[in-house]
mmCIF file of C-alpha atoms in Angstrom:
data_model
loop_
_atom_site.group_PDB
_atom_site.id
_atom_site.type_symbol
_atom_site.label_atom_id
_atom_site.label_comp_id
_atom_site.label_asym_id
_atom_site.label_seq_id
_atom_site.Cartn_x
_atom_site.Cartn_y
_atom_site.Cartn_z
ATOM 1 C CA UNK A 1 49.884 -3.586 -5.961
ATOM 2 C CA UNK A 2 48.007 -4.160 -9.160
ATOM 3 C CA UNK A 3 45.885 -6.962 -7.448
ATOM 4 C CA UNK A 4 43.465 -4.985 -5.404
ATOM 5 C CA UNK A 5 42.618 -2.881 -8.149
ATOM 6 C CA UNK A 6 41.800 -6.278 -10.208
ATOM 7 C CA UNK A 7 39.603 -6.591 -7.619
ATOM 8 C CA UNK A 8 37.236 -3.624 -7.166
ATOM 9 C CA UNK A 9 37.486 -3.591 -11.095
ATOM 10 C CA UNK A 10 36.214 -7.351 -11.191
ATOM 11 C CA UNK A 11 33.783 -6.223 -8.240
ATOM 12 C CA UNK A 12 32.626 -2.792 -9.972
ATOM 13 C CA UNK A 13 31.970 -5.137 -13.301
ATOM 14 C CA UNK A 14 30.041 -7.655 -11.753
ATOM 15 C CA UNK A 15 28.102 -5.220 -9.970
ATOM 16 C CA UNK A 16 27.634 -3.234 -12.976
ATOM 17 C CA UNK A 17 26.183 -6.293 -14.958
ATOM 18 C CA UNK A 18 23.814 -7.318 -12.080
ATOM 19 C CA UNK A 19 22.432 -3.716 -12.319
ATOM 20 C CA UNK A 20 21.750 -4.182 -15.835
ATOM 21 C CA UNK A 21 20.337 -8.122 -15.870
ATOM 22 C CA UNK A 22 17.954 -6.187 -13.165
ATOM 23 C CA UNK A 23 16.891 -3.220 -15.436
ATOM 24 C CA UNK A 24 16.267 -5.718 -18.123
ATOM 25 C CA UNK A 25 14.160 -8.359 -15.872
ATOM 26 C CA UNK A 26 12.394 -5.585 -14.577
ATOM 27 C CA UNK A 27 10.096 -5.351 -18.255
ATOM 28 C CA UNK A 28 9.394 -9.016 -18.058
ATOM 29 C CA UNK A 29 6.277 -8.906 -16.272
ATOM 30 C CA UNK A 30 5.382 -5.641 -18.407
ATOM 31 C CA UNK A 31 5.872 -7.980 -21.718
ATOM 32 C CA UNK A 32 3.855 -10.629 -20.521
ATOM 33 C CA UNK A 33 1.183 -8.010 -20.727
ATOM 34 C CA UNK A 34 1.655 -6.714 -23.586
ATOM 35 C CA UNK A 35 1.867 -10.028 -25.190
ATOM 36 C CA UNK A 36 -1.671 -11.097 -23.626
ATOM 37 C CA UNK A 37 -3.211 -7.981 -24.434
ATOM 38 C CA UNK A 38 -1.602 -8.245 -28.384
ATOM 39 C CA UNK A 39 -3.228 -12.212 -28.622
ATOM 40 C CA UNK A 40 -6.657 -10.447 -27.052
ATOM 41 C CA UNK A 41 -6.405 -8.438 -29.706
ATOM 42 C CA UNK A 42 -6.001 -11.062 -32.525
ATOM 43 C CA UNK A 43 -8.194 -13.320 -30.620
ATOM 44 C CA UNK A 44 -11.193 -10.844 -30.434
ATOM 45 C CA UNK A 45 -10.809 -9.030 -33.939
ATOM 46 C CA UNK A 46 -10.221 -11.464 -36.118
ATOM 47 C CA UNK A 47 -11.035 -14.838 -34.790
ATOM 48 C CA UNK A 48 -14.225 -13.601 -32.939
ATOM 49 C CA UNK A 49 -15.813 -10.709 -35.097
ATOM 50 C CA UNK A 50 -14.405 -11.809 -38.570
ATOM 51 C CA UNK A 51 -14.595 -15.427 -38.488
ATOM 52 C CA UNK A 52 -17.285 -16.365 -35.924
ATOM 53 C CA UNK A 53 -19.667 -13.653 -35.689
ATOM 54 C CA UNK A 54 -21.985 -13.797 -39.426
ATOM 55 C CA UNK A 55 -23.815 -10.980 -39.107
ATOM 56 C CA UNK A 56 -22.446 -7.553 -41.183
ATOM 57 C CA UNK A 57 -23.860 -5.535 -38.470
ATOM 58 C CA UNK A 58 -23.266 -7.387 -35.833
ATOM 59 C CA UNK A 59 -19.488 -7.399 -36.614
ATOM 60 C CA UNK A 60 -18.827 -3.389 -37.168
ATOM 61 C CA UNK A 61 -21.047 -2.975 -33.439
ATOM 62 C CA UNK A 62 -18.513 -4.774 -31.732
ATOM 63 C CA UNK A 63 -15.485 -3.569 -33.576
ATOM 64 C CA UNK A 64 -16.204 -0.034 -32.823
ATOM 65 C CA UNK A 65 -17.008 -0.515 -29.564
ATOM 66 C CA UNK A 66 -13.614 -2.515 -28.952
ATOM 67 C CA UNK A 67 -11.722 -0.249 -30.566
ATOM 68 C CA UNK A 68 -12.603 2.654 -28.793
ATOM 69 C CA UNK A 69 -11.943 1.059 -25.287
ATOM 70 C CA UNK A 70 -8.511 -0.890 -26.832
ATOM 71 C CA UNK A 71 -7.153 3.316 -27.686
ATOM 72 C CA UNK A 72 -7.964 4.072 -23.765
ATOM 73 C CA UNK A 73 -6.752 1.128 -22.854
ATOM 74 C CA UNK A 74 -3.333 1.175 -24.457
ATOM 75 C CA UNK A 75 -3.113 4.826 -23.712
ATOM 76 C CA UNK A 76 -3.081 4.992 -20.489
ATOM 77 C CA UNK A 77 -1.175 1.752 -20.420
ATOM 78 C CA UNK A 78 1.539 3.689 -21.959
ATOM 79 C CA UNK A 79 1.289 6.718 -20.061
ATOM 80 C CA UNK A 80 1.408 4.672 -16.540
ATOM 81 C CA UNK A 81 4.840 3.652 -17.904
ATOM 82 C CA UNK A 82 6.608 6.692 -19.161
ATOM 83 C CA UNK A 83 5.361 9.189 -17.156
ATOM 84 C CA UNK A 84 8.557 9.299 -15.401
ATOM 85 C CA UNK A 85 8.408 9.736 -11.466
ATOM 86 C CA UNK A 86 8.453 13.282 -9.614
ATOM 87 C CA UNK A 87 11.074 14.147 -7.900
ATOM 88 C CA UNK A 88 11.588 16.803 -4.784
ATOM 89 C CA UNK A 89 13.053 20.199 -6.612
ATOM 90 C CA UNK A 90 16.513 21.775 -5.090
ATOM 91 C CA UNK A 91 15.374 23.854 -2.149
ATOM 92 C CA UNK A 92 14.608 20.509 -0.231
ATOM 93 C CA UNK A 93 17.930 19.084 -0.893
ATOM 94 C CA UNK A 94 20.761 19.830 1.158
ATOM 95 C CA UNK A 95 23.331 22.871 0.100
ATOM 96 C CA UNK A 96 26.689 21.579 -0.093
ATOM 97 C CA UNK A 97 27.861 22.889 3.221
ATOM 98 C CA UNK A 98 24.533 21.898 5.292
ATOM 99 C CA UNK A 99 25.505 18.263 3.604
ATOM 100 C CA UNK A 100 29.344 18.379 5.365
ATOM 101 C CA UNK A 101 28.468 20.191 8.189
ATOM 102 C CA UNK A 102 25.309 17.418 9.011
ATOM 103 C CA UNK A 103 27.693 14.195 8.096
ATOM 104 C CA UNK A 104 30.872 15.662 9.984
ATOM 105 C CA UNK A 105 28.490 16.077 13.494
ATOM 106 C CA UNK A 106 28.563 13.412 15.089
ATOM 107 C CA UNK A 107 25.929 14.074 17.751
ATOM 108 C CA UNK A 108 22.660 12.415 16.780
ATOM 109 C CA UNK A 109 20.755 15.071 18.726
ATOM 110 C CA UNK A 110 22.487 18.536 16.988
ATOM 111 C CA UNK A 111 22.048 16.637 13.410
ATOM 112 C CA UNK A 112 18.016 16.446 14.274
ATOM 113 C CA UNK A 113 18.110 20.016 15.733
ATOM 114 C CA UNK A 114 19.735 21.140 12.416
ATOM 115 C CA UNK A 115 17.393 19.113 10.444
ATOM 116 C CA UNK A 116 14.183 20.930 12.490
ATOM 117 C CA UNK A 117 16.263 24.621 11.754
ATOM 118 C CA UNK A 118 16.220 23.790 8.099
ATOM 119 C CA UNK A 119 12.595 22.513 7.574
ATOM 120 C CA UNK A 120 11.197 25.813 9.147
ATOM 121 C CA UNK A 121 11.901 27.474 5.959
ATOM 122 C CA UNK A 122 10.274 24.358 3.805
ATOM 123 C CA UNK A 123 5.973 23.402 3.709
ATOM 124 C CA UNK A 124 6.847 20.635 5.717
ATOM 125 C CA UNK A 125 4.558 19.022 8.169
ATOM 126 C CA UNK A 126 4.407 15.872 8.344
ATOM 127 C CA UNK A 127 7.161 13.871 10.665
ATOM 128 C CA UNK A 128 8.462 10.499 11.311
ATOM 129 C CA UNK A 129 6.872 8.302 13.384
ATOM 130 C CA UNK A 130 9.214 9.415 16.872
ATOM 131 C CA UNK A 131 8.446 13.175 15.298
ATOM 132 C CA UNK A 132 11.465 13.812 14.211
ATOM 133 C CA UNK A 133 12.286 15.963 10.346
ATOM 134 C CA UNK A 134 11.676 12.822 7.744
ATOM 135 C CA UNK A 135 15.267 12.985 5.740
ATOM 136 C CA UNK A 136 16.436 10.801 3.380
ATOM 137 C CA UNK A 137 19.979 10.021 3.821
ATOM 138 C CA UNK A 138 20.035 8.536 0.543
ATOM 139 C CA UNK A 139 19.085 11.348 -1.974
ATOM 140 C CA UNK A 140 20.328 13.691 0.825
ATOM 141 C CA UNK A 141 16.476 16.024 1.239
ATOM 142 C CA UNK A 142 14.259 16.509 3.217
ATOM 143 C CA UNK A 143 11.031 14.762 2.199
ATOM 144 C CA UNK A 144 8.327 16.943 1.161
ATOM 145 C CA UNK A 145 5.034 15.660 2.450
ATOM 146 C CA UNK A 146 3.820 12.210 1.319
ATOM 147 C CA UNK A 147 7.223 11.776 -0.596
ATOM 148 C CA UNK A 148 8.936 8.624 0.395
ATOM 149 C CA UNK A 149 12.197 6.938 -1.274
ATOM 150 C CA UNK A 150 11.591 3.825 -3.560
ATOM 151 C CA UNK A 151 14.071 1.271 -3.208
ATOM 152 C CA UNK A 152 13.775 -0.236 -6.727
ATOM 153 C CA UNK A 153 13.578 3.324 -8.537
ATOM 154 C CA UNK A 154 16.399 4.715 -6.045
ATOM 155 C CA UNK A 155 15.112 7.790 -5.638
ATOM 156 C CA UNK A 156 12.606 9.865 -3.460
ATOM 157 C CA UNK A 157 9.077 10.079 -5.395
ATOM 158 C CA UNK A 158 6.588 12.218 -5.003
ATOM 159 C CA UNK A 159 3.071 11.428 -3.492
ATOM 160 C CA UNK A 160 4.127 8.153 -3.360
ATOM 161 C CA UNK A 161 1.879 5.147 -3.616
ATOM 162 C CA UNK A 162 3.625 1.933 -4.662
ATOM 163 C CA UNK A 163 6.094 0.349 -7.390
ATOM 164 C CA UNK A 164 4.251 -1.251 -9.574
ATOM 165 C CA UNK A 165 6.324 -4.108 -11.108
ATOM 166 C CA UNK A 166 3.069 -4.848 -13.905
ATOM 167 C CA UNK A 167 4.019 -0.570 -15.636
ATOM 168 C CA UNK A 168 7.467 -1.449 -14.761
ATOM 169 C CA UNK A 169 7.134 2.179 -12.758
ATOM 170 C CA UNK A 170 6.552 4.003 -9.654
ATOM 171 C CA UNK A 171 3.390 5.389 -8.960
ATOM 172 C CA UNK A 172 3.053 8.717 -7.999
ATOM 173 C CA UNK A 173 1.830 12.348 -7.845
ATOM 174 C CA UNK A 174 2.961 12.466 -11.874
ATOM 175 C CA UNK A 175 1.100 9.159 -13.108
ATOM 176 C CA UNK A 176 -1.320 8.466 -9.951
ATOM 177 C CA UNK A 177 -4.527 9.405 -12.081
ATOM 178 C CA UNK A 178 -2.964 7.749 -15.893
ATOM 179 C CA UNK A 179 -2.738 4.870 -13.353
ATOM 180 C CA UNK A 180 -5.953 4.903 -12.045
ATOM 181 C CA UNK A 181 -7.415 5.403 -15.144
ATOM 182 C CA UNK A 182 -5.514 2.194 -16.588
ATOM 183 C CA UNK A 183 -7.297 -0.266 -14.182
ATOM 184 C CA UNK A 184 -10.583 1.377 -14.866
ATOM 185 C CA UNK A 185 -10.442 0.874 -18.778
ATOM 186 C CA UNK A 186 -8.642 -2.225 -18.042
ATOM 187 C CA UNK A 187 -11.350 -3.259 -16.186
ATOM 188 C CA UNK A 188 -13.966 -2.090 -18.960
ATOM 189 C CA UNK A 189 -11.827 -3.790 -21.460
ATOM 190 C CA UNK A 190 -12.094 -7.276 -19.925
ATOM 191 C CA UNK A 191 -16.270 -6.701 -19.218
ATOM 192 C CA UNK A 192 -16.582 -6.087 -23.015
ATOM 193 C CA UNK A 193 -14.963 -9.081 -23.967
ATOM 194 C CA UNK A 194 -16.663 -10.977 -21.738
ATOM 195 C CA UNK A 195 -19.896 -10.052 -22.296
ATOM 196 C CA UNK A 196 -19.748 -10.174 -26.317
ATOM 197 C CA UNK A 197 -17.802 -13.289 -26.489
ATOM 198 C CA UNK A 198 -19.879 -14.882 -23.640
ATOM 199 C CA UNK A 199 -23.022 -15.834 -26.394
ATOM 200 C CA UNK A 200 -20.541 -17.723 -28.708
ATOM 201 C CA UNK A 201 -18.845 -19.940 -26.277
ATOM 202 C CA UNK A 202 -22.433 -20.903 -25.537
ATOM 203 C CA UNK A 203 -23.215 -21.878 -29.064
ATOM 204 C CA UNK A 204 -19.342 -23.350 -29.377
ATOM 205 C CA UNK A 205 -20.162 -25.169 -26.160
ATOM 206 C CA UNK A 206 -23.814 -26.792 -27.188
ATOM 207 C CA UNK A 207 -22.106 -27.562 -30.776
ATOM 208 C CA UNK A 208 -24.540 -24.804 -32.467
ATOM 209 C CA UNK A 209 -20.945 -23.706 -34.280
ATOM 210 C CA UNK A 210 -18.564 -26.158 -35.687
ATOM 211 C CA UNK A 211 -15.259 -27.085 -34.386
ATOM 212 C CA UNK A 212 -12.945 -24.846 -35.837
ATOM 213 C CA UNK A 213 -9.543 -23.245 -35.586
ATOM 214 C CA UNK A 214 -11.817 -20.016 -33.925
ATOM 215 C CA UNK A 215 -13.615 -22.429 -31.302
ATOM 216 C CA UNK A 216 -9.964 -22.485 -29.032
ATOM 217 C CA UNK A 217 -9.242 -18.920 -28.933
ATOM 218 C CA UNK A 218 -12.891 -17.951 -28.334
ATOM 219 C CA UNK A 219 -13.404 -20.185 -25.046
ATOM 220 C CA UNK A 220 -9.677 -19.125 -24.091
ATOM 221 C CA UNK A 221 -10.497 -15.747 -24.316
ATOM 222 C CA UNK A 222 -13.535 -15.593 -21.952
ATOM 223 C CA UNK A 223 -11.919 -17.749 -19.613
ATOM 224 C CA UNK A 224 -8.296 -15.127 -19.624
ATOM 225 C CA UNK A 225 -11.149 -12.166 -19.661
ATOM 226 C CA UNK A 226 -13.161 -13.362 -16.333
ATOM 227 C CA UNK A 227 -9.607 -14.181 -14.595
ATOM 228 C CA UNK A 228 -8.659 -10.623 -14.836
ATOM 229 C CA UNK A 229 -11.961 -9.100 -14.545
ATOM 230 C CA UNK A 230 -12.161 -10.499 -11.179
ATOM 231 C CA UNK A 231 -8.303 -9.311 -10.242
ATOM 232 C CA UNK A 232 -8.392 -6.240 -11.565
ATOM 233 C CA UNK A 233 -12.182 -5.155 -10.160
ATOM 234 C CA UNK A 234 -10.623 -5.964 -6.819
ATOM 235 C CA UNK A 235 -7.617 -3.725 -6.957
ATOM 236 C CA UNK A 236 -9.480 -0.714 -8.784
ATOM 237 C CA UNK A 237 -11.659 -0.904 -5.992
ATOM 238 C CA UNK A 238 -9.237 -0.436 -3.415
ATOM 239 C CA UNK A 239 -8.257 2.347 -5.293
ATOM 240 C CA UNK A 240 -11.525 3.968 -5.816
ATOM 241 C CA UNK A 241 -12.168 4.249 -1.532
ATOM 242 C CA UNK A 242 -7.797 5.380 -1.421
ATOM 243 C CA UNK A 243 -9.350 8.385 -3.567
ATOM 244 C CA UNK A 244 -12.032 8.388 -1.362
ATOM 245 C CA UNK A 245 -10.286 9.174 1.596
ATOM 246 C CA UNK A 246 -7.410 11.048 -0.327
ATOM 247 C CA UNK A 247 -4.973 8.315 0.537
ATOM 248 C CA UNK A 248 -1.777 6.792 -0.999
ATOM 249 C CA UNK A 249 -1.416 2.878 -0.538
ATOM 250 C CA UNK A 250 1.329 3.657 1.858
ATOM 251 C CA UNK A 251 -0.911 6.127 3.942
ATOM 252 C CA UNK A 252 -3.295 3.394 3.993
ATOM 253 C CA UNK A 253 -0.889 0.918 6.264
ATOM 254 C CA UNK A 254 0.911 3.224 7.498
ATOM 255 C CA UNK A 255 -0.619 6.480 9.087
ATOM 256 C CA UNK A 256 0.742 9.865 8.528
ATOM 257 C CA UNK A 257 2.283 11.706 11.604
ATOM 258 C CA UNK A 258 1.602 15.412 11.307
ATOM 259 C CA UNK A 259 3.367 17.996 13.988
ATOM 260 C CA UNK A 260 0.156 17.877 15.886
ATOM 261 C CA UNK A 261 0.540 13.969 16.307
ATOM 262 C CA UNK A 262 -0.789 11.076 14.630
ATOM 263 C CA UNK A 263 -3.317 11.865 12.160
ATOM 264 C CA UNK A 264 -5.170 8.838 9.383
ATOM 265 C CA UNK A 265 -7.579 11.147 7.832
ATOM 266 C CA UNK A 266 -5.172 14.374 7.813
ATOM 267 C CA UNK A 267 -5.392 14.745 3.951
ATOM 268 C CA UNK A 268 -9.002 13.981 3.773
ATOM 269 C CA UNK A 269 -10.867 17.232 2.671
ATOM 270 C CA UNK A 270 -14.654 15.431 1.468
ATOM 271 C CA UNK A 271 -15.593 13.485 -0.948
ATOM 272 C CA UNK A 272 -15.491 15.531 -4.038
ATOM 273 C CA UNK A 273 -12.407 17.282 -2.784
ATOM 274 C CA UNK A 274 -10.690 14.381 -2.325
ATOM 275 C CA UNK A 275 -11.585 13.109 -6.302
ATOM 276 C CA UNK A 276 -9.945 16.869 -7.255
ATOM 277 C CA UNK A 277 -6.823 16.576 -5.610
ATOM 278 C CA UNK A 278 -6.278 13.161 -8.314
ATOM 279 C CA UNK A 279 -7.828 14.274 -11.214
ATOM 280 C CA UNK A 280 -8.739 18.002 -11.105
ATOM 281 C CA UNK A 281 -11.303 20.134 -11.148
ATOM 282 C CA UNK A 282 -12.054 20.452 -14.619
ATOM 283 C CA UNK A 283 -14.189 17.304 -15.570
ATOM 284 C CA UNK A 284 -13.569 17.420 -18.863
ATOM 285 C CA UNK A 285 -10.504 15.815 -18.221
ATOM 286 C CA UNK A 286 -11.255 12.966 -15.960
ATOM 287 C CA UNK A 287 -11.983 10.433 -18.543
ATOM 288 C CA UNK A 288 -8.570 11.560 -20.876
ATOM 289 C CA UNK A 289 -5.266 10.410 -19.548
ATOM 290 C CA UNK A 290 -3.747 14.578 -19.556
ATOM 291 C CA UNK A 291 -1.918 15.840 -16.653
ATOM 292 C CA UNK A 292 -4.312 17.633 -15.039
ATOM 293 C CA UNK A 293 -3.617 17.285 -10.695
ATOM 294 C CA UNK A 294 -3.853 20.129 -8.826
ATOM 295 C CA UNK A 295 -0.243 21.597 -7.445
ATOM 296 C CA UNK A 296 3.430 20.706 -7.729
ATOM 297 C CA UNK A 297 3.049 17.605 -5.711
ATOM 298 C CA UNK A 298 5.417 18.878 -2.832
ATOM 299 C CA UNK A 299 2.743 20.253 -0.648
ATOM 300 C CA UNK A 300 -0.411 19.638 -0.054
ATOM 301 C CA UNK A 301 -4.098 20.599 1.891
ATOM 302 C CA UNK A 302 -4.745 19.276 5.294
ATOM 303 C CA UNK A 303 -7.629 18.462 7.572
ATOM 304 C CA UNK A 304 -5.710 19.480 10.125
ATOM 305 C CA UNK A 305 -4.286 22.399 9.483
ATOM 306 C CA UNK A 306 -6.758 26.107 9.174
ATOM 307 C CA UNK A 307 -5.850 28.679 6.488
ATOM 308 C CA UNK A 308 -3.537 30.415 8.480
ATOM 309 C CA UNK A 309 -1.360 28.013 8.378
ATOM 310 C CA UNK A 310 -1.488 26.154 5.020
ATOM 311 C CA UNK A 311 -1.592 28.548 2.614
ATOM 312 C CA UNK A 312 -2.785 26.270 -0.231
ATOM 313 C CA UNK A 313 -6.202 26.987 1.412
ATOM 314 C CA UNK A 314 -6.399 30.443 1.174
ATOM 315 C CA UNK A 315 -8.439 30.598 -1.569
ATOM 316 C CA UNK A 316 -10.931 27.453 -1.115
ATOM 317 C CA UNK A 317 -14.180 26.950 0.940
ATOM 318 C CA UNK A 318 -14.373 25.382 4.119
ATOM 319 C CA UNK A 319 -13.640 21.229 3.911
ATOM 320 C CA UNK A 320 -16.986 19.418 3.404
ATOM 321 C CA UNK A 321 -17.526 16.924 6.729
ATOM 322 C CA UNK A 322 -17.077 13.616 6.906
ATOM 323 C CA UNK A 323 -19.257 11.832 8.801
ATOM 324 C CA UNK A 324 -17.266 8.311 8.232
ATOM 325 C CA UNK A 325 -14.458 7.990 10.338
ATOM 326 C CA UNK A 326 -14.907 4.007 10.957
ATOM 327 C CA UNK A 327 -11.869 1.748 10.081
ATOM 328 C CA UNK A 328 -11.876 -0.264 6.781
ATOM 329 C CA UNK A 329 -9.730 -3.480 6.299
ATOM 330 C CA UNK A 330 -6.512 -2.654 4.511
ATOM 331 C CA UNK A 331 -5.170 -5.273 2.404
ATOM 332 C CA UNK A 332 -2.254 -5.702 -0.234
ATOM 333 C CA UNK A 333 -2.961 -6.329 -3.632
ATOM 334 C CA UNK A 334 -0.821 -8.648 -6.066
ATOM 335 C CA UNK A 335 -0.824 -6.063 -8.802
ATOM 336 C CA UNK A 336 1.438 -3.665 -6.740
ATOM 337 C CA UNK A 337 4.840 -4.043 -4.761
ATOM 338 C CA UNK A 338 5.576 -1.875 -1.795
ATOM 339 C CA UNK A 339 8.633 -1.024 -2.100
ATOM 340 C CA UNK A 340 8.921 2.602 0.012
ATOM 341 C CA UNK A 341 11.816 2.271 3.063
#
């Protein structure tokens, strides 16, 4: 009697500790940045600019200059992190009684009939790929447009794009733009250090400076700078044409099925249009990692759709044309793991 309750508790324990060894292993990756990004900082400051570099003026140039990409840097660092994920609100989960009334039918055609009947009275248009209501039997909603459920976060997200395992976080409508923002300063951050540092491993290299303690962590650091430079230009520029064409990583391999069919340029409203619907239309805010994305993230404007029938259109000017319509290469990046089911 007592022994298969010794089990499940033995199972629920052991399942319970995996859990957590997983939550835990989960911030490795996001230490082993921080812990590069903490030596860069020791490396450039104080090896570079107060023991190598001579020159008074020289040294406060390139320490303000540092500084004031290292605060954008770590800021939006941070804020890729803990800005927690969006999820759908309550009107596109299931009431109690739709739940037991979809589970107990057991005819796959009336449950899909009573999905359609409920997502009439939801801004829903996009469908699965046989054009059927996209539900997540999971979190038990229907998915608002461009939400999709992440496997590692286990829960449906917003806007989704990708789980990045390098934040630790899934990207989203709530931390899409502190995330694009992170690999641009990123980005800068590495050219800086390149380009000041490149002069003295020159000098360290022709034996202009003598062989000190500094000459290791200068030469180390260009070589760590270039190596992400090159990584991290490569995946901001994916990024930059996503934007572009107002498109999530996941829209990118997989294209969105709208009511009216197939559709891989349904959310793409123009160039300038298609920067707003990431980071606004205020430009003030572009460059400062502040929430400032048009919407609630559970609907959004479509190419396909007139005003009549998306109502977050009402008020704005005709879509600008695009011209472009030719297929680009679509390619994974090692930065980000796709993790949307």
């Amino acid at each position: 009697m007592f022994e298969p309750r010794m089990r499940r508790g033995w199972k629920m324990a052991l399942s319970g500790g995996l859990q957590c060894c997983r939550r835990v292993l989960a911030w490795v990756p996001v230490l082993i940045i921080v812990l590069v990004v903490l030596w860069s900082y020791y490396a450039y400051v104080f090896e570079l600019c107060l023991v190598t570099v001579l020159s008074p003026a020289e040294k406060v140039i390139y320490l303000i200059f540092y500084h004031a990409i290292f605060v954008f840097f770590t800021w939006t660092y941070w804020k890729s992190i803990f800005t927690l994920p969006q999820q759908p609100n309550q009107k596109f989960h299931l009431s109690y009684a739709d739940k037991e009334r979809y589970e107990n039918e057991e005819r796959p055609e009336v449950q899909k009939q009573m999905l359609v009947d409920m997502a009439k009275k939801l801004p829903v248009y996009t469908r699965t790929g046989s054009g059927a209501v996209r539900f997540c039997d999971r979190c038990h909603l229907i998915k608002p447009d461009r939400c999709h459920h992440c496997s590692v976060c286990a829960m449906c997200v917003l806007k989704m794009d990708h789980h990045c395992p390098w934040v630790n976080n899934c990207i989203g409508f709530s931390n899409y733009k502190f995330f694009l923002q992170f690999l641009a300063y990123s980005v800068l951050y590495c050219l800086y250090i390149a380009t000041t540092v490149f002069s003295y491993f020159i000098k360290y290299w022709r034996g202009e400076l003598p062989s000190v303690r500094s000459k290791f962590h200068v030469l180390f650091l260009l070589f760590v700078a270039c190596m992400f430079f090159v990584s991290l230009v490569v995946l901001f520029g994916y990024h930059c044409w996503l934007v572009s064409r107002n498109k999530t990583t996941l829209e990118a391999f997989c294209t969105p099925v709208f009511t009216s069919g197939p559709e891989k340029n349904g959310f793409n409203l123009g160039f300038i249009k298609n920067i707003q619907q990431v980071f606004g239309d205020k430009k003030k805010f572009w460059l400062i990692p502040v929430g400032s994305s048009p919407g609630d993230g559970h609907s959004f404007p479509m190419r396909c759709m007139n005003e009549s029938q998306n109502p977050l259109l009402a008020n704005q000017e005709p879509w600008e044309d695009d011209d472009d319509n030719r297929d680009y290469p679509e390619g994974s990046s090692s930065l980000a793991v796709e993790t949307e089911t």
